[in-house]
PDB file of C-alpha atoms and ligand atoms in Angstrom:
ATOM      1  CA  MET A   1       0.000   0.000   0.000  1.00 48.00           C
ATOM      2  CA  GLN A   2       1.252   3.427  -0.904  1.00 51.00           C
ATOM      3  CA  ILE A   3       1.199   5.771   2.066  1.00 53.00           C
ATOM      4  CA  ASP A   4       1.173   9.554   1.886  1.00 58.00           C
ATOM      5  CA  ALA A   5       3.932  10.533   4.291  1.00 67.00           C
ATOM      6  CA  ALA A   6       2.502  13.966   5.157  1.00 71.00           C
ATOM      7  CA  THR A   7       0.247  12.832   8.014  1.00 70.00           C
ATOM      8  CA  ALA A   8       2.886  10.490   9.417  1.00 75.00           C
ATOM      9  CA  HIS A   9       5.530  13.202   9.268  1.00 79.00           C
ATOM     10  CA  ALA A  10       3.318  15.686  11.129  1.00 79.00           C
ATOM     11  CA  GLN A  11       2.833  13.205  13.964  1.00 81.00           C
ATOM     12  CA  LEU A  12       6.345  11.780  14.043  1.00 87.00           C
ATOM     13  CA  ASP A  13       7.702  13.761  17.010  1.00 88.00           C
ATOM     14  CA  SER A  14       4.781  13.255  19.357  1.00 88.00           C
ATOM     15  CA  ILE A  15       4.454   9.520  18.567  1.00 88.00           C
ATOM     16  CA  ALA A  16       8.234   9.023  18.876  1.00 89.00           C
ATOM     17  CA  GLN A  17       8.084  10.577  22.339  1.00 91.00           C
ATOM     18  CA  GLN A  18       5.225   8.281  23.394  1.00 91.00           C
ATOM     19  CA  ALA A  19       7.134   5.302  21.975  1.00 90.00           C
ATOM     20  CA  ALA A  20      10.280   6.169  23.917  1.00 92.00           C
ATOM     21  CA  ALA A  21       8.343   6.754  27.149  1.00 92.00           C
ATOM     22  CA  ALA A  22       6.346   3.527  26.895  1.00 92.00           C
ATOM     23  CA  HIS A  23       9.126   1.363  25.346  1.00 92.00           C
ATOM     24  CA  TRP A  24       7.049   0.403  22.295  1.00 92.00           C
ATOM     25  CA  SER A  25       8.372  -2.227  19.900  1.00 92.00           C
ATOM     26  CA  TYR A  26       9.368  -0.987  16.425  1.00 90.00           C
ATOM     27  CA  SER A  27       6.333  -2.629  14.858  1.00 91.00           C
ATOM     28  CA  HIS A  28       3.942  -1.062  17.392  1.00 91.00           C
ATOM     29  CA  PHE A  29       5.560   2.328  16.788  1.00 90.00           C
ATOM     30  CA  LEU A  30       5.219   1.994  13.018  1.00 89.00           C
ATOM     31  CA  GLY A  31       1.602   0.851  13.312  1.00 89.00           C
ATOM     32  CA  ARG A  32       0.682   3.855  15.455  1.00 87.00           C
ATOM     33  CA  LEU A  33       2.500   6.224  13.109  1.00 86.00           C
ATOM     34  CA  LEU A  34       0.681   5.007  10.009  1.00 85.00           C
ATOM     35  CA  GLU A  35      -2.735   4.405  11.619  1.00 86.00           C
ATOM     36  CA  PRO A  36      -4.247   7.869  10.872  1.00 82.00           C
ATOM     37  CA  GLU A  37      -3.060   7.794   7.261  1.00 83.00           C
ATOM     38  CA  ILE A  38      -4.466   4.302   6.701  1.00 86.00           C
ATOM     39  CA  ALA A  39      -7.794   5.391   8.246  1.00 86.00           C
ATOM     40  CA  ALA A  40      -7.891   8.541   6.085  1.00 85.00           C
ATOM     41  CA  ARG A  41      -7.108   6.528   2.980  1.00 88.00           C
ATOM     42  CA  ARG A  42      -9.829   4.013   3.821  1.00 90.00           C
ATOM     43  CA  GLN A  43     -12.313   6.843   4.299  1.00 92.00           C
ATOM     44  CA  ARG A  44     -11.408   8.237   0.859  1.00 94.00           C
ATOM     45  CA  VAL A  45     -12.089   4.836  -0.715  1.00 93.00           C
ATOM     46  CA  ILE A  46     -15.476   4.644   1.057  1.00 95.00           C
ATOM     47  CA  ASN A  47     -16.378   8.187  -0.030  1.00 95.00           C
ATOM     48  CA  THR A  48     -15.567   7.298  -3.648  1.00 96.00           C
ATOM     49  CA  CYS A  49     -17.677   4.120  -3.430  1.00 96.00           C
ATOM     50  CA  LEU A  50     -20.611   6.105  -2.017  1.00 96.00           C
ATOM     51  CA  HIS A  51     -20.189   8.888  -4.574  1.00 95.00           C
ATOM     52  CA  PHE A  52     -20.543   6.482  -7.510  1.00 95.00           C
ATOM     53  CA  SER A  53     -23.076   4.167  -5.828  1.00 96.00           C
ATOM     54  CA  GLY A  54     -26.240   5.743  -7.252  1.00 96.00           C
ATOM     55  CA  LEU A  55     -27.951   5.083  -3.904  1.00 97.00           C
ATOM     56  CA  PRO A  56     -31.105   7.248  -3.838  1.00 95.00           C
ATOM     57  CA  TRP A  57     -31.061   7.563  -0.042  1.00 94.00           C
ATOM     58  CA  LEU A  58     -29.009   6.143   2.791  1.00 94.00           C
ATOM     59  CA  LYS A  59     -31.006   3.569   4.739  1.00 95.00           C
ATOM     60  CA  ARG A  60     -29.560   1.292   7.363  1.00 97.00           C
ATOM     61  CA  LEU A  61     -30.635  -1.977   8.894  1.00 97.00           C
ATOM     62  CA  SER A  62     -30.650  -0.177  12.243  1.00 96.00           C
ATOM     63  CA  ASP A  63     -33.480   2.025  10.853  1.00 95.00           C
ATOM     64  CA  PHE A  64     -35.516  -1.029   9.872  1.00 97.00           C
ATOM     65  CA  ASP A  65     -38.363  -1.980  12.190  1.00 96.00           C
ATOM     66  CA  PHE A  66     -38.288  -5.778  12.073  1.00 96.00           C
ATOM     67  CA  ALA A  67     -41.179  -5.949  14.535  1.00 95.00           C
ATOM     68  CA  PHE A  68     -43.394  -4.274  11.916  1.00 95.00           C
ATOM     69  CA  GLN A  69     -42.522  -6.968   9.347  1.00 95.00           C
ATOM     70  CA  PRO A  70     -42.467 -10.253  11.304  1.00 94.00           C
ATOM     71  CA  ALA A  71     -42.419 -12.352   8.098  1.00 92.00           C
ATOM     72  CA  ILE A  72     -38.803 -11.297   7.529  1.00 96.00           C
ATOM     73  CA  ASP A  73     -36.163 -13.606   8.981  1.00 96.00           C
ATOM     74  CA  ARG A  74     -34.011 -11.068  10.830  1.00 97.00           C
ATOM     75  CA  THR A  75     -31.168 -13.562  11.354  1.00 97.00           C
ATOM     76  CA  LEU A  76     -31.006 -14.163   7.607  1.00 98.00           C
ATOM     77  CA  ILE A  77     -30.882 -10.419   6.869  1.00 98.00           C
ATOM     78  CA  GLU A  78     -28.144  -9.974   9.473  1.00 98.00           C
ATOM     79  CA  GLU A  79     -26.182 -12.810   7.902  1.00 98.00           C
ATOM     80  CA  LEU A  80     -26.491 -11.111   4.514  1.00 98.00           C
ATOM     81  CA  ALA A  81     -25.293  -7.876   6.118  1.00 98.00           C
ATOM     82  CA  THR A  82     -21.945  -9.549   6.903  1.00 97.00           C
ATOM     83  CA  GLY A  83     -21.304  -9.246   3.146  1.00 97.00           C
ATOM     84  CA  ARG A  84     -20.360 -12.908   2.689  1.00 97.00           C
ATOM     85  CA  PHE A  85     -22.863 -13.149  -0.165  1.00 97.00           C
ATOM     86  CA  LEU A  86     -20.674 -10.719  -2.116  1.00 97.00           C
ATOM     87  CA  ASP A  87     -17.635 -12.986  -2.011  1.00 96.00           C
ATOM     88  CA  GLU A  88     -19.771 -16.023  -2.766  1.00 95.00           C
ATOM     89  CA  GLY A  89     -21.365 -14.218  -5.743  1.00 95.00           C
ATOM     90  CA  ARG A  90     -24.818 -14.954  -4.350  1.00 97.00           C
ATOM     91  CA  ASN A  91     -27.830 -13.013  -5.559  1.00 98.00           C
ATOM     92  CA  ILE A  92     -30.648 -11.731  -3.373  1.00 98.00           C
ATOM     93  CA  ILE A  93     -34.197 -11.336  -4.630  1.00 98.00           C
ATOM     94  CA  PHE A  94     -36.567  -9.268  -2.513  1.00 98.00           C
ATOM     95  CA  GLN A  95     -40.176  -9.853  -3.530  1.00 97.00           C
ATOM     96  CA  GLY A  96     -43.296  -8.262  -2.138  1.00 96.00           C
ATOM     97  CA  SER A  97     -46.016  -5.673  -2.524  1.00 95.00           C
ATOM     98  CA  PRO A  98     -45.173  -1.958  -2.541  1.00 95.00           C
ATOM     99  CA  GLY A  99     -44.047  -0.463   0.761  1.00 95.00           C
ATOM    100  CA  VAL A 100     -42.932  -3.661   2.529  1.00 96.00           C
ATOM    101  CA  GLY A 101     -39.309  -2.507   2.717  1.00 97.00           C
ATOM    102  CA  LYS A 102     -37.644  -4.153  -0.312  1.00 98.00           C
ATOM    103  CA  THR A 103     -35.756  -1.052  -1.422  1.00 98.00           C
ATOM    104  CA  HIS A 104     -34.868  -0.147   2.169  1.00 98.00           C
ATOM    105  CA  LEU A 105     -33.234  -3.537   2.747  1.00 98.00           C
ATOM    106  CA  ALA A 106     -31.492  -3.504  -0.642  1.00 98.00           C
ATOM    107  CA  ILE A 107     -30.062  -0.042   0.084  1.00 98.00           C
ATOM    108  CA  ALA A 108     -28.935  -1.082   3.572  1.00 98.00           C
ATOM    109  CA  LEU A 109     -27.017  -4.052   2.103  1.00 98.00           C
ATOM    110  CA  GLY A 110     -25.590  -1.818  -0.639  1.00 98.00           C
ATOM    111  CA  LEU A 111     -24.488   0.746   1.902  1.00 97.00           C
ATOM    112  CA  GLY A 112     -22.734  -1.983   3.872  1.00 97.00           C
ATOM    113  CA  CYS A 113     -20.893  -2.978   0.693  1.00 97.00           C
ATOM    114  CA  ALA A 114     -19.773   0.619  -0.005  1.00 97.00           C
ATOM    115  CA  GLU A 115     -18.722   1.070   3.610  1.00 96.00           C
ATOM    116  CA  ARG A 116     -16.480  -1.951   3.297  1.00 95.00           C
ATOM    117  CA  GLY A 117     -14.797  -0.104   0.443  1.00 96.00           C
ATOM    118  CA  GLN A 118     -16.305  -2.312  -2.268  1.00 97.00           C
ATOM    119  CA  ARG A 119     -17.819  -0.763  -5.380  1.00 97.00           C
ATOM    120  CA  MET A 120     -21.563  -1.061  -5.856  1.00 98.00           C
ATOM    121  CA  LEU A 121     -24.150   0.406  -8.198  1.00 98.00           C
ATOM    122  CA  PHE A 122     -27.862   0.991  -7.619  1.00 98.00           C
ATOM    123  CA  LEU A 123     -30.260   1.472 -10.559  1.00 96.00           C
ATOM    124  CA  THR A 124     -33.946   0.992 -11.172  1.00 95.00           C
ATOM    125  CA  ALA A 125     -34.711  -1.579 -13.866  1.00 93.00           C
ATOM    126  CA  LEU A 126     -36.145   1.115 -16.101  1.00 89.00           C
ATOM    127  CA  ASP A 127     -33.124   3.381 -15.639  1.00 92.00           C
ATOM    128  CA  LEU A 128     -30.818   0.513 -16.443  1.00 92.00           C
ATOM    129  CA  ALA A 129     -32.758  -0.409 -19.564  1.00 87.00           C
ATOM    130  CA  ARG A 130     -32.913   3.221 -20.749  1.00 88.00           C
ATOM    131  CA  ARG A 131     -29.210   3.787 -20.222  1.00 90.00           C
ATOM    132  CA  MET A 132     -28.342   0.566 -21.991  1.00 87.00           C
ATOM    133  CA  LYS A 133     -30.562   1.516 -24.878  1.00 86.00           C
ATOM    134  CA  THR A 134     -28.733   4.837 -25.181  1.00 91.00           C
ATOM    135  CA  ALA A 135     -25.368   3.082 -24.929  1.00 91.00           C
ATOM    136  CA  PHE A 136     -26.489   0.657 -27.638  1.00 88.00           C
ATOM    137  CA  ALA A 137     -27.553   3.527 -29.920  1.00 90.00           C
ATOM    138  CA  GLN A 138     -24.179   5.206 -29.356  1.00 93.00           C
ATOM    139  CA  ASN A 139     -22.228   2.015 -30.016  1.00 93.00           C
ATOM    140  CA  ARG A 140     -20.942   1.997 -26.422  1.00 92.00           C
ATOM    141  CA  MET A 141     -22.523  -1.249 -25.293  1.00 88.00           C
ATOM    142  CA  PRO A 142     -19.313  -3.155 -24.451  1.00 90.00           C
ATOM    143  CA  HIS A 143     -18.150  -0.232 -22.313  1.00 92.00           C
ATOM    144  CA  TYR A 144     -21.484   0.138 -20.539  1.00 90.00           C
ATOM    145  CA  LEU A 145     -21.867  -3.590 -20.023  1.00 89.00           C
ATOM    146  CA  LYS A 146     -18.431  -3.599 -18.392  1.00 91.00           C
ATOM    147  CA  MET A 147     -19.521  -0.737 -16.114  1.00 92.00           C
ATOM    148  CA  LEU A 148     -22.455  -2.836 -14.962  1.00 94.00           C
ATOM    149  CA  THR A 149     -20.437  -6.011 -14.580  1.00 94.00           C
ATOM    150  CA  THR A 150     -17.402  -4.773 -12.659  1.00 94.00           C
ATOM    151  CA  PRO A 151     -19.001  -3.496  -9.410  1.00 97.00           C
ATOM    152  CA  LYS A 152     -18.894  -6.017  -6.576  1.00 97.00           C
ATOM    153  CA  LEU A 153     -22.647  -5.509  -6.205  1.00 98.00           C
ATOM    154  CA  LEU A 154     -25.333  -4.382  -8.627  1.00 98.00           C
ATOM    155  CA  ILE A 155     -28.781  -3.523  -7.240  1.00 98.00           C
ATOM    156  CA  VAL A 156     -31.616  -3.489  -9.760  1.00 97.00           C
ATOM    157  CA  ASP A 157     -34.639  -1.975  -8.066  1.00 97.00           C
ATOM    158  CA  GLU A 158     -38.278  -2.185  -9.144  1.00 95.00           C
ATOM    159  CA  VAL A 159     -38.026  -5.013 -11.643  1.00 95.00           C
ATOM    160  CA  GLY A 160     -41.536  -5.448 -12.992  1.00 91.00           C
ATOM    161  CA  TYR A 161     -43.058  -2.152 -11.867  1.00 89.00           C
ATOM    162  CA  LEU A 162     -43.063  -0.801 -15.390  1.00 84.00           C
ATOM    163  CA  GLY A 163     -43.090  -2.928 -18.504  1.00 81.00           C
ATOM    164  CA  LEU A 164     -39.909  -3.141 -20.565  1.00 87.00           C
ATOM    165  CA  ASP A 165     -40.073  -3.332 -24.326  1.00 89.00           C
ATOM    166  CA  HIS A 166     -38.417  -6.306 -25.999  1.00 90.00           C
ATOM    167  CA  GLU A 167     -35.140  -4.513 -26.645  1.00 87.00           C
ATOM    168  CA  GLN A 168     -34.917  -3.222 -23.063  1.00 87.00           C
ATOM    169  CA  ALA A 169     -35.746  -6.682 -21.742  1.00 90.00           C
ATOM    170  CA  SER A 170     -33.021  -8.267 -23.819  1.00 90.00           C
ATOM    171  CA  LEU A 171     -30.502  -5.679 -22.597  1.00 88.00           C
ATOM    172  CA  LEU A 172     -31.455  -6.420 -18.967  1.00 90.00           C
ATOM    173  CA  PHE A 173     -31.032 -10.093 -19.803  1.00 92.00           C
ATOM    174  CA  GLN A 174     -27.500  -9.428 -21.078  1.00 92.00           C
ATOM    175  CA  VAL A 175     -26.578  -7.742 -17.789  1.00 93.00           C
ATOM    176  CA  ILE A 176     -27.924 -10.695 -15.820  1.00 94.00           C
ATOM    177  CA  CYS A 177     -25.957 -13.101 -18.030  1.00 95.00           C
ATOM    178  CA  SER A 178     -22.674 -11.251 -17.778  1.00 93.00           C
ATOM    179  CA  ARG A 179     -22.884 -10.888 -13.985  1.00 96.00           C
ATOM    180  CA  TYR A 180     -23.788 -14.559 -13.733  1.00 96.00           C
ATOM    181  CA  GLU A 181     -20.748 -15.525 -15.796  1.00 95.00           C
ATOM    182  CA  LYS A 182     -18.501 -13.428 -13.549  1.00 94.00           C
ATOM    183  CA  GLN A 183     -20.196 -14.790 -10.405  1.00 95.00           C
ATOM    184  CA  SER A 184     -20.864 -11.229  -9.254  1.00 96.00           C
ATOM    185  CA  ALA A 185     -23.632 -10.620  -6.735  1.00 98.00           C
ATOM    186  CA  THR A 186     -26.831  -8.882  -7.816  1.00 98.00           C
ATOM    187  CA  ILE A 187     -29.767  -7.755  -5.695  1.00 98.00           C
ATOM    188  CA  ILE A 188     -33.153  -7.543  -7.386  1.00 97.00           C
ATOM    189  CA  THR A 189     -36.289  -6.063  -5.884  1.00 98.00           C
ATOM    190  CA  SER A 190     -39.605  -6.869  -7.503  1.00 97.00           C
ATOM    191  CA  ASN A 191     -43.305  -6.681  -6.855  1.00 95.00           C
ATOM    192  CA  LYS A 192     -43.852  -9.584  -9.245  1.00 94.00           C
ATOM    193  CA  ALA A 193     -43.960 -13.284  -8.413  1.00 94.00           C
ATOM    194  CA  PHE A 194     -41.624 -15.427 -10.541  1.00 94.00           C
ATOM    195  CA  SER A 195     -44.631 -16.837 -12.356  1.00 93.00           C
ATOM    196  CA  GLU A 196     -45.251 -13.309 -13.710  1.00 93.00           C
ATOM    197  CA  TRP A 197     -41.727 -12.706 -14.983  1.00 93.00           C
ATOM    198  CA  GLY A 198     -42.807 -13.440 -18.542  1.00 93.00           C
ATOM    199  CA  HIS A 199     -44.570 -10.050 -18.463  1.00 91.00           C
ATOM    200  CA  VAL A 200     -41.470  -8.436 -16.929  1.00 90.00           C
ATOM    201  CA  PHE A 201     -39.497  -9.618 -19.973  1.00 92.00           C
ATOM    202  CA  ALA A 202     -41.888  -8.139 -22.532  1.00 90.00           C
ATOM    203  CA  GLY A 203     -43.946 -11.332 -22.787  1.00 92.00           C
ATOM    204  CA  ASP A 204     -40.922 -13.447 -23.709  1.00 93.00           C
ATOM    205  CA  ALA A 205     -41.323 -16.474 -21.437  1.00 94.00           C
ATOM    206  CA  VAL A 206     -38.152 -18.142 -22.751  1.00 95.00           C
ATOM    207  CA  MET A 207     -35.990 -15.127 -21.945  1.00 95.00           C
ATOM    208  CA  ALA A 208     -37.678 -14.724 -18.526  1.00 95.00           C
ATOM    209  CA  SER A 209     -37.020 -18.346 -17.663  1.00 95.00           C
ATOM    210  CA  ALA A 210     -33.378 -18.118 -18.816  1.00 96.00           C
ATOM    211  CA  ALA A 211     -32.881 -14.953 -16.740  1.00 96.00           C
ATOM    212  CA  LEU A 212     -34.454 -16.542 -13.657  1.00 96.00           C
ATOM    213  CA  ASP A 213     -32.388 -19.677 -14.110  1.00 96.00           C
ATOM    214  CA  ARG A 214     -29.186 -17.629 -13.909  1.00 96.00           C
ATOM    215  CA  LEU A 215     -30.377 -15.332 -11.148  1.00 96.00           C
ATOM    216  CA  LEU A 216     -31.605 -18.166  -8.947  1.00 96.00           C
ATOM    217  CA  HIS A 217     -28.699 -20.531  -9.467  1.00 95.00           C
ATOM    218  CA  ARG A 218     -26.984 -19.047  -6.406  1.00 94.00           C
ATOM    219  CA  ALA A 219     -29.633 -16.981  -4.681  1.00 97.00           C
ATOM    220  CA  THR A 220     -31.441 -16.122  -1.510  1.00 97.00           C
ATOM    221  CA  VAL A 221     -35.088 -15.302  -2.126  1.00 97.00           C
ATOM    222  CA  ILE A 222     -36.874 -13.173   0.440  1.00 97.00           C
ATOM    223  CA  ASN A 223     -40.594 -12.990  -0.174  1.00 97.00           C
ATOM    224  CA  ILE A 224     -41.962 -10.327   2.163  1.00 97.00           C
ATOM    225  CA  LYS A 225     -45.572 -11.018   2.959  1.00 95.00           C
ATOM    226  CA  GLY A 226     -46.736  -8.117   5.014  1.00 93.00           C
ATOM    227  CA  ASP A 227     -48.265  -4.684   5.180  1.00 92.00           C
ATOM    228  CA  SER A 228     -46.957  -1.517   3.589  1.00 94.00           C
ATOM    229  CA  TYR A 229     -44.937   0.604   5.972  1.00 93.00           C
ATOM    230  CA  ARG A 230     -46.007   3.654   3.994  1.00 84.00           C
ATOM    231  CA  MET A 231     -49.597   2.926   4.942  1.00 80.00           C
ATOM    232  CA  LYS A 232     -48.701   2.339   8.576  1.00 77.00           C
ATOM    233  CA  ALA A 233     -49.745   5.760   9.832  1.00 61.00           C
ATOM    234  CA  LYS A 234     -52.829   5.796   7.609  1.00 67.00           C
ATOM    235  CA  ARG A 235     -53.830   2.307   8.697  1.00 64.00           C
ATOM    236  CA  LEU A 236     -53.489   3.353  12.313  1.00 62.00           C
ATOM    237  CA  THR A 237     -56.135   5.959  11.618  1.00 62.00           C
ATOM    238  CA  GLY A 238     -58.253   3.278   9.919  1.00 62.00           C
ATOM    239  CA  LEU A 239     -58.018   4.804   6.415  1.00 57.00           C
ATOM    240  CA  PHE A 240     -56.415   1.833   4.613  1.00 55.00           C
ATOM    241  CA  PRO A 241     -56.669  -1.951   4.888  1.00 53.00           C
ATOM    242  CA  GLY A 242     -53.499  -4.138   4.884  1.00 48.00           C
ATOM    243  CA  SER A 243     -51.753  -4.936   1.594  1.00 44.00           C
ATOM    244  CA  VAL A 244     -51.950  -8.217  -0.309  1.00 45.00           C
ATOM    245  CA  ALA A 245     -48.981 -10.625  -0.264  1.00 48.00           C
ATOM    246  CA  LEU A 246     -47.495 -12.080  -3.429  1.00 51.00           C
ATOM    247  CA  PRO A 247     -48.252 -15.716  -4.175  1.00 49.00           C
ATOM    248  CA  ASP A 248     -45.393 -18.188  -3.731  1.00 47.00           C
ATOM    249  CA  ALA A 249     -43.318 -19.280  -6.720  1.00 43.00           C
ATOM    250  CA  PRO A 250     -44.667 -22.347  -8.550  1.00 41.00           C
ATOM    251  CA  LYS A 251     -43.982 -25.686  -6.872  1.00 40.00           C
ATOM    252  CA  GLY A 252     -40.824 -27.385  -8.148  1.00 36.00           C
ATOM    253  CA  GLY A 253     -39.969 -24.060  -9.726  1.00 35.00           C
ATOM    254  CA  LEU A 254     -37.076 -21.775  -9.215  1.00 36.00           C
ATOM    255  CA  ARG A 255     -37.521 -20.582  -5.628  1.00 37.00           C
ATOM    256  CA  ASN A 256     -34.552 -20.806  -3.235  1.00 38.00           C
ATOM    257  CA  LYS A 257     -32.439 -22.753  -5.667  1.00 39.00           C
ATOM    258  CA  SER A 258     -28.906 -23.028  -4.438  1.00 38.00           C
ATOM    259  CA  LYS A 259     -25.624 -24.291  -5.826  1.00 34.00           C
TER     260      LYS A 259
HETATM  261  P1  ADP B 301     -40.738  -1.118  -1.233  1.00 64.38           P
HETATM  262  O1  ADP B 301     -39.432  -0.983  -1.935  1.00 64.38           O
HETATM  263  O2  ADP B 301     -41.021  -2.517  -0.769  1.00 64.38           O
HETATM  264  O3  ADP B 301     -41.874  -0.554  -2.026  1.00 64.38           O
HETATM  265  P2  ADP B 301     -39.553   0.761   0.596  1.00 64.38           P
HETATM  266  O4  ADP B 301     -38.346   0.032   1.022  1.00 64.38           O
HETATM  267  O5  ADP B 301     -39.358   1.842  -0.411  1.00 64.38           O
HETATM  268  O6  ADP B 301     -40.675  -0.245   0.098  1.00 64.38           O
HETATM  269  O7  ADP B 301     -40.268   1.359   1.892  1.00 64.38           O
HETATM  270  C1  ADP B 301     -41.111   2.512   1.841  1.00 64.38           C
HETATM  271  C2  ADP B 301     -40.713   3.464   2.965  1.00 64.38           C
HETATM  272  O8  ADP B 301     -41.012   2.851   4.212  1.00 64.38           O
HETATM  273  C3  ADP B 301     -39.233   3.776   2.970  1.00 64.38           C
HETATM  274  O9  ADP B 301     -39.066   5.085   3.442  1.00 64.38           O
HETATM  275  C4  ADP B 301     -38.659   2.788   3.991  1.00 64.38           C
HETATM  276  O10 ADP B 301     -37.504   3.277   4.621  1.00 64.38           O
HETATM  277  C5  ADP B 301     -39.811   2.648   4.956  1.00 64.38           C
HETATM  278  N1  ADP B 301     -39.928   1.310   5.542  1.00 64.38           N
HETATM  279  C6  ADP B 301     -40.434   0.209   4.952  1.00 64.38           C
HETATM  280  N2  ADP B 301     -40.467  -0.830   5.805  1.00 64.38           N
HETATM  281  C7  ADP B 301     -39.924  -0.392   6.952  1.00 64.38           C
HETATM  282  C8  ADP B 301     -39.663  -0.991   8.212  1.00 64.38           C
HETATM  283  N3  ADP B 301     -40.009  -2.274   8.479  1.00 64.38           N
HETATM  284  N4  ADP B 301     -39.073  -0.228   9.177  1.00 64.38           N
HETATM  285  C9  ADP B 301     -38.753   1.060   8.931  1.00 64.38           C
HETATM  286  N5  ADP B 301     -38.990   1.695   7.755  1.00 64.38           N
HETATM  287  C10 ADP B 301     -39.563   0.992   6.773  1.00 64.38           C
HETATM  288 MG1   MG B 302     -39.056  -0.068  -3.735  1.00 64.38          MG
END
C-alpha cells in the first residue's frame, strides 16, 4: 500500500516521544504512526464508493423496524449484512407488494458494501434499460456492459413495476448473463412473483425463464408477505386496509435454488 507521508511526518515527534516513554516495539511504533493515514485513505475509498453508488437515499438496517414486518427472517438479513454473499457471488431477490421494505433492505445491504470499500451500483430496472438503450444507440454497449459487470454488487430496483419493451428486456437479460458468468452478486427487488416474470421480460417467457435460471442458481429469495410501511400511519387511523402478499413461486420451480 502506498502511504502519503505527510500525516505520518506531522505526527512523528509526538508519537516518537510516546514510543520512547512507553518502550514500544518498532512494529507497534510503526503501526501507530501510520494508523491515521491508513484510516484517512480508507475513508477516501469509502467516499468514492458512495459517490458512484447511485444510492437514492441512505437507509440502514438499524433504521428497519423488524417488529413491523415479522415475516422477515431477521437472522437471515443480518447474515447477509456480513457481506459474505458478495464474495460467494450470491444473488438476493426481494419480492413483495409496494411499501414492505424491499428497497430499504437492498439499500442497507448496498451501503454496507460501499462502507467496506467495495464498489456497488444501484439502478432501477427502467433506468438501467434506458441507459443501456442509449449506450447501444451510441455504439458503447461493451463499455457500458463492463460498467455494470465490474461493481462487486449491482442492485436493480423495481423489476416489474413498469413494462420493458423487448429490446430493453433483452438488454437487462444481457446484464444478468454477464454478472452470472462473472459470479458477481446482484440484488433484485420486484413486486412480481416469478410466475409473472414473462410479463417483466416483454412477454418473452423463454428469456424470462433463462434470466431466472441464472439469477436463482446461487440466490437467496426473500418474499416479504406483510403490510406496507407507507400505509402504517394511515392504517393506524383506519383509512387503509393491509396490503396483499405475493403468491409463492410455482412448486418445483425456481424458488430458493442453491448451488
Ligand atoms: P418497497 O421498496 O417494498 O416498495 P420501501 O423500502 O421503499 O418499500 O419502503 C417505503 C418506505 O417505508 C421507505 O421510506 C422505507 O424506509 C420505509 N420502511 C419500509 N419498511 C420499513 C420498516 N419495516 N421499518 C422502517 N422503515 C420501513
Ligand atoms: Mg421499492
